CSV table of C-alpha atoms in Angstrom, one decimal:
chain,number,residue,atom,x,y,z
A,1,MET,CA,24.4,-73.4,37.7
A,2,THR,CA,20.8,-74.4,37.2
A,3,ARG,CA,19.6,-76.7,39.5
A,4,PHE,CA,17.2,-79.8,38.5
A,5,TYR,CA,14.7,-81.3,40.5
A,6,HIS,CA,13.3,-85.0,41.0
A,7,PRO,CA,10.3,-85.4,43.1
A,8,ASP,CA,9.8,-89.0,44.4
A,9,ARG,CA,6.7,-88.6,46.7
A,10,ILE,CA,4.6,-86.1,48.4
A,11,ASP,CA,4.2,-86.2,52.3
A,12,TYR,CA,0.7,-84.8,53.5
A,13,ASP,CA,1.4,-83.6,57.0
A,14,MET,CA,-0.8,-82.6,59.5
A,15,VAL,CA,-0.6,-80.4,63.0
A,16,VAL,CA,-0.6,-82.6,66.1
A,17,SER,CA,0.2,-80.1,68.6
A,18,SER,CA,0.8,-76.6,68.8
A,19,GLY,CA,2.7,-74.3,71.2
A,20,HIS,CA,1.7,-71.0,72.9
A,21,ASP,CA,5.3,-69.8,70.8
A,22,GLY,CA,4.0,-70.8,67.8
A,23,ARG,CA,5.8,-73.7,66.9
A,24,ARG,CA,4.0,-76.8,65.6
A,25,LEU,CA,4.7,-80.7,65.5
A,26,TRP,CA,3.8,-82.3,62.5
A,27,THR,CA,3.0,-85.9,61.5
A,28,THR,CA,2.6,-87.6,58.0
A,29,ALA,CA,-1.1,-88.9,57.5
A,30,GLY,CA,-0.7,-89.7,54.2
A,31,VAL,CA,1.8,-90.2,51.1
A,32,GLU,CA,1.2,-89.8,47.5
A,33,VAL,CA,3.9,-91.2,44.9
A,34,VAL,CA,4.8,-89.1,42.3
A,35,ASP,CA,4.5,-90.7,38.5
A,36,PRO,CA,7.7,-90.2,37.0
A,37,SER,CA,6.3,-89.3,33.8
A,38,SER,CA,4.7,-86.3,35.4
A,39,VAL,CA,7.8,-84.5,36.6
A,40,LEU,CA,9.5,-84.3,33.2
A,41,ALA,CA,9.7,-80.9,31.4
A,42,ASP,CA,8.2,-81.1,28.3
A,43,GLY,CA,8.2,-85.0,28.5
A,44,SER,CA,11.9,-85.3,28.2
A,45,GLY,CA,14.1,-83.9,30.9
A,46,PRO,CA,14.0,-82.8,34.8
A,47,MET,CA,12.4,-79.9,36.0
A,48,ASP,CA,14.2,-76.3,36.6
A,49,THR,CA,13.2,-74.2,39.5
A,50,ASP,CA,10.6,-72.6,37.8
A,51,ALA,CA,8.9,-75.9,36.0
A,52,PHE,CA,9.4,-77.0,40.0
A,53,ARG,CA,7.8,-74.2,41.5
A,54,ALA,CA,4.7,-74.6,39.0
A,55,TYR,CA,4.7,-78.3,39.8
A,56,ALA,CA,4.8,-77.6,43.6
A,57,ALA,CA,2.0,-75.1,43.5
A,58,ALA,CA,-0.1,-77.2,41.5
A,59,VAL,CA,-0.4,-79.6,44.6
A,60,ALA,CA,-2.3,-77.3,46.5
A,61,PRO,CA,-6.0,-78.4,45.4
A,62,ARG,CA,-5.3,-81.7,46.5
A,63,LEU,CA,-3.7,-80.3,49.7
A,64,ARG,CA,-6.8,-78.5,50.3
A,65,ASP,CA,-9.1,-81.9,49.6
A,66,PHE,CA,-6.9,-83.3,52.0
A,67,ALA,CA,-7.5,-80.8,54.8
A,68,GLU,CA,-11.2,-80.8,54.3
A,69,ARG,CA,-11.1,-84.6,54.4
A,70,LEU,CA,-8.9,-84.7,57.7
A,71,THR,CA,-11.2,-82.2,59.5
A,72,GLY,CA,-14.6,-83.4,58.3
A,73,VAL,CA,-15.3,-79.9,56.5
A,74,GLU,CA,-17.2,-80.4,53.4
A,75,SER,CA,-16.2,-77.7,50.5
A,76,ASP,CA,-19.7,-77.3,49.6
A,77,ALA,CA,-21.4,-77.3,53.2
A,78,GLY,CA,-18.5,-76.1,55.4
A,79,SER,CA,-18.3,-72.5,56.4
A,80,THR,CA,-15.7,-70.4,54.6
A,81,ALA,CA,-14.0,-69.5,58.3
A,82,GLY,CA,-14.1,-73.6,58.7
A,83,ARG,CA,-12.3,-74.1,55.5
A,84,TYR,CA,-9.7,-71.8,56.3
A,85,GLU,CA,-9.1,-73.0,59.6
A,86,SER,CA,-8.7,-76.5,58.1
A,87,TYR,CA,-6.2,-75.3,55.6
A,88,GLN,CA,-3.6,-73.9,58.5
A,89,LEU,CA,-3.4,-77.6,60.0
A,90,VAL,CA,-1.8,-79.3,56.8
A,91,ARG,CA,1.1,-79.0,54.6
A,92,GLY,CA,2.6,-80.8,51.6
A,93,ILE,CA,6.2,-81.8,51.6
A,94,ILE,CA,7.7,-82.9,48.1
A,95,ARG,CA,10.8,-85.2,48.6
A,96,ASP,CA,13.2,-86.8,46.5
A,97,ALA,CA,14.0,-90.6,46.2
A,98,GLN,CA,16.3,-90.1,49.4
A,99,GLY,CA,13.6,-88.5,51.3
A,100,MET,CA,15.1,-85.0,51.3
A,101,MET,CA,12.8,-82.2,51.4
A,102,LEU,CA,12.7,-80.2,48.1
A,103,ALA,CA,9.8,-78.1,49.0
A,104,GLU,CA,7.1,-77.2,51.5
A,105,VAL,CA,3.5,-76.6,49.9
A,106,ARG,CA,0.7,-74.6,51.7
A,107,CYS,CA,-3.2,-74.3,50.8
A,108,ASP,CA,-3.3,-71.0,49.4
A,109,GLY,CA,-0.5,-72.1,46.9
A,110,SER,CA,2.6,-70.7,48.6
A,111,VAL,CA,5.8,-72.7,47.9
A,112,MET,CA,8.8,-72.7,49.8
A,113,VAL,CA,11.7,-74.4,47.8
A,114,LEU,CA,14.6,-75.6,49.6
A,115,GLY,CA,17.7,-74.2,48.2
A,116,GLU,CA,16.4,-70.9,47.9
A,117,LEU,CA,16.7,-68.6,51.0
A,118,ASP,CA,13.2,-67.6,51.7
A,119,PRO,CA,12.8,-63.9,51.3
A,120,SER,CA,10.7,-63.5,54.6
A,121,LEU,CA,13.3,-65.5,56.3
A,122,ARG,CA,15.9,-63.5,55.3
A,123,ARG,CA,14.5,-60.2,56.3
A,124,GLN,CA,13.9,-61.6,59.6
A,125,PHE,CA,17.6,-62.8,59.9
A,126,ILE,CA,18.6,-59.6,59.1
A,127,GLY,CA,16.3,-57.5,61.2
A,128,MET,CA,17.5,-59.9,64.1
A,129,ILE,CA,21.3,-58.8,63.5
A,130,ASN,CA,20.6,-55.1,63.0
A,131,GLY,CA,17.6,-54.7,65.1
A,132,TRP,CA,16.0,-56.2,67.9
A,133,LEU,CA,18.5,-58.7,68.9
A,134,PRO,CA,21.2,-56.2,70.1
A,135,MET,CA,18.4,-54.8,72.0
A,136,THR,CA,18.5,-57.7,74.2
A,137,ILE,CA,21.4,-56.6,76.2
A,138,ARG,CA,19.5,-53.2,77.3
A,139,GLU,CA,16.7,-55.3,78.2
A,140,VAL,CA,18.9,-57.1,80.7
A,141,ASP,CA,20.4,-54.0,81.8
A,142,ARG,CA,17.1,-52.6,82.3
A,143,TYR,CA,15.7,-55.5,84.4
A,144,SER,CA,13.5,-56.3,81.7
A,145,TYR,CA,14.1,-60.3,81.8
A,146,GLU,CA,10.8,-61.0,80.3
A,147,ASN,CA,11.2,-58.8,77.3
A,148,ALA,CA,15.0,-60.2,77.0
A,149,LEU,CA,13.7,-63.9,77.1
A,150,ALA,CA,11.0,-63.3,74.8
A,151,SER,CA,13.8,-61.7,72.4
A,152,LEU,CA,16.1,-64.5,72.8
A,153,VAL,CA,13.8,-67.2,72.1
A,154,LYS,CA,12.7,-65.0,69.0
A,155,ALA,CA,16.1,-65.3,67.9
A,156,ARG,CA,16.6,-68.9,68.6
A,157,ARG,CA,13.6,-69.5,66.3
A,158,VAL,CA,14.8,-67.5,63.3
A,159,VAL,CA,18.4,-69.0,63.6
A,160,ASP,CA,17.0,-72.6,63.6
A,161,SER,CA,15.0,-71.8,60.7
A,162,MET,CA,17.9,-70.4,58.9
A,163,LEU,CA,20.0,-73.5,59.9
A,164,ARG,CA,17.4,-75.6,58.4
A,165,GLU,CA,17.3,-73.7,55.2
A,166,VAL,CA,21.4,-73.5,54.8
A,167,ILE,CA,21.3,-77.5,55.7
A,168,GLY,CA,19.0,-78.1,53.0
A,169,ILE,CA,20.7,-76.2,50.4
A,170,ALA,CA,24.3,-77.6,51.7
A,171,ALA,CA,22.6,-81.0,51.0
A,172,GLY,CA,20.8,-80.6,48.3
A,173,GLY,CA,22.2,-78.1,46.2
A,174,PRO,CA,23.9,-78.6,42.8
A,175,GLU,CA,26.9,-79.6,44.3
A,176,PRO,CA,25.8,-81.2,47.6
A,177,LEU,CA,28.0,-81.7,50.7
A,178,PRO,CA,28.2,-85.5,52.1
A,179,TRP,CA,26.0,-85.9,54.7
A,180,ASP,CA,28.7,-86.2,57.4
A,181,LYS,CA,30.1,-82.9,56.3
A,182,VAL,CA,27.3,-81.4,56.8
A,183,ALA,CA,26.6,-83.0,60.0
A,184,SER,CA,30.4,-82.0,61.5
A,185,ALA,CA,29.9,-78.4,60.2
A,186,ALA,CA,26.4,-78.5,62.4
A,187,GLY,CA,28.4,-79.6,65.4
A,188,THR,CA,26.3,-83.1,65.3
A,189,THR,CA,26.4,-86.4,64.2
A,190,PRO,CA,24.9,-87.6,61.0
A,191,ALA,CA,22.3,-89.7,63.0
A,192,ALA,CA,21.1,-86.9,65.0
A,193,LEU,CA,20.9,-84.2,62.1
A,194,THR,CA,18.8,-86.9,60.1
A,195,SER,CA,16.4,-86.8,63.0
A,196,TRP,CA,16.3,-83.4,63.4
A,197,PHE,CA,15.8,-82.8,59.7
A,198,SER,CA,13.0,-85.1,59.7
A,199,SER,CA,11.1,-83.3,62.5
A,200,PRO,CA,12.4,-79.4,61.9
A,201,ASP,CA,10.1,-77.8,64.6
A,202,GLU,CA,12.9,-78.9,67.3
A,203,LEU,CA,16.1,-77.6,67.6
A,204,ILE,CA,19.1,-80.1,67.2
A,205,ASN,CA,20.2,-79.7,70.7
A,206,SER,CA,17.2,-79.6,72.5
């Protein structure tokens, strides 16, 4: 079944803190309202996946401008290293009229479309199950508790990323599940799930 997209706004997020484990806390620093006429394929109907991915990638230049203004790096005067660093501190989140995340855009033009399992995440998840996670028991048996803990934290982050992605697919797919059913399947309340989905860098039960 073909999926169609109806973008309503673009949130321009910036990093407010970054932990030693690589997790980042984001906050929205700017919002761009989407012109409805700009998201119609051929000027007539909603965008399919290919058209939406192209639309999302086209956000990248504006996101780079936002990053440079935010950090004070001028595109003409700033160093290449300075601009690159500023690009790591922002992201664009395309949302629909209900606030549901449709895609994440980065300054390099890379796009993660919600509703599609990210290939990198898929590989991480399979690798976790078949590879390094089973080794955790062996590390405990060897008294290598630091290695075991590091492996478990890594697994927790991968599972959380997969949870975020599957929730988005379930709630925002062509035949979306009601939010209360998604929350029930996730073992939490609709309000708690909404709070977590708005700030996905934290686990639901943390």
